[in-house]
């Protein structure tokens, strides 16, 4: 039987997007991407007030986008701050053409929210990203339970539902998990083949099932998206539910397009016809060579309403230079290890990321969720952890021992520069981790 894989589905899609033949497509890809970069630059600077100003210096004297593409590093970055403060001016069309505006929550009280604008064509592209992504690892007839926001028209869950129908699958739109008991019952009743959800919420469901001794055997595959997934979370889910977990790289800013893992699970194969991805040094902004770890910078090549040019994502990763053994010619971005946003700098400049803490804590079976806060003090900094258990609280000292496996914490403790406070409570089974992106509060 013909098997759906990244090579057979995503590569074919990418070649079609480039009006190319699969055999010659890899060779033409970088030329075509160069052309698309030049087109989006010309488009954005001619249509958007923000980009006209933002690019003014480099456009002066440059003969259109083509020349700039040859000197791509001179093109200024776009940042989360730009989206927050000048998002509307980034628009390349009139407001009437915008079909959906997504407001991204920011934690804390002072944050201005990010607003992202999408036209009908942008939404069609999102559906296409989902369709092709899901087609790489599911088959027609599969029942797919969607645990992403589904309430509103044009929401991520609704668009995914449409994409699944196009691919001959049966979507069950349930929405983000608000109550573990209710969602778990929905899994037992609907018996999905596949679940798409938010990493921390899915992990909590799995742990709840183990705790209640109610095994789930129907779910064969899972797709986790919207936040980074720590290796420990991934292994814990796979171990208890015996399913294959795929990670998807996409964010609201990119219209949920980006990349998807193949069955080799060694990085995301990128949606190259629509996105140009660079890795830059987070301090200097200089482009790093393939294989070097740095910040992921994305250019949306085909976005109509609000293109992003050299957008600094705050995600840390590297490009993998070797071809994947699945045979796909699409470039790979390594799994996102950490997010710069939401990490903190300990004394001495060492970074402490949420991912590192996830890795040492999430295999604790009854631990459903945790929050972490960092406070700077004059003499010694402090790290406070609030842990939420279903049962069986782990002794505070054992938690600190686990945290010492993180080198930056270990050395800060040795230097007497850090103190750690741990508070643990048992929560009801109706508790559920919040769906927003996770961070170390400061
Ligand atoms: Zn592959």
Coordinates of C-alpha atoms and ligand atoms in Angstrom, one line a residue, residues 6-7 260-267 269 323-328 330 332, ligand 1:
X6 CA 7.1 13.6 4.3
X7 CA 8.9 12.5 1.1
X260 CA 6.9 18.9 10.5
X261 CA 8.8 15.9 11.7
X262 CA 9.0 12.8 9.6
X263 CA 9.0 9.3 11.0
X264 CA 12.8 9.6 11.6
X265 CA 12.0 12.3 14.2
X266 CA 15.2 14.1 13.5
X267 CA 14.1 17.7 13.0
X269 CA 11.2 19.3 7.4
X323 CA 20.0 14.8 4.2
X324 CA 17.4 12.9 6.2
X325 CA 17.2 9.2 5.8
X326 CA 13.5 9.4 4.9
X327 CA 14.7 10.7 1.5
X328 CA 13.0 14.1 1.6
X330 CA 13.5 19.6 2.2
X332 CA 15.5 20.4 8.3
Ligands
LIG1 ZN1 12.9 13.0 7.2

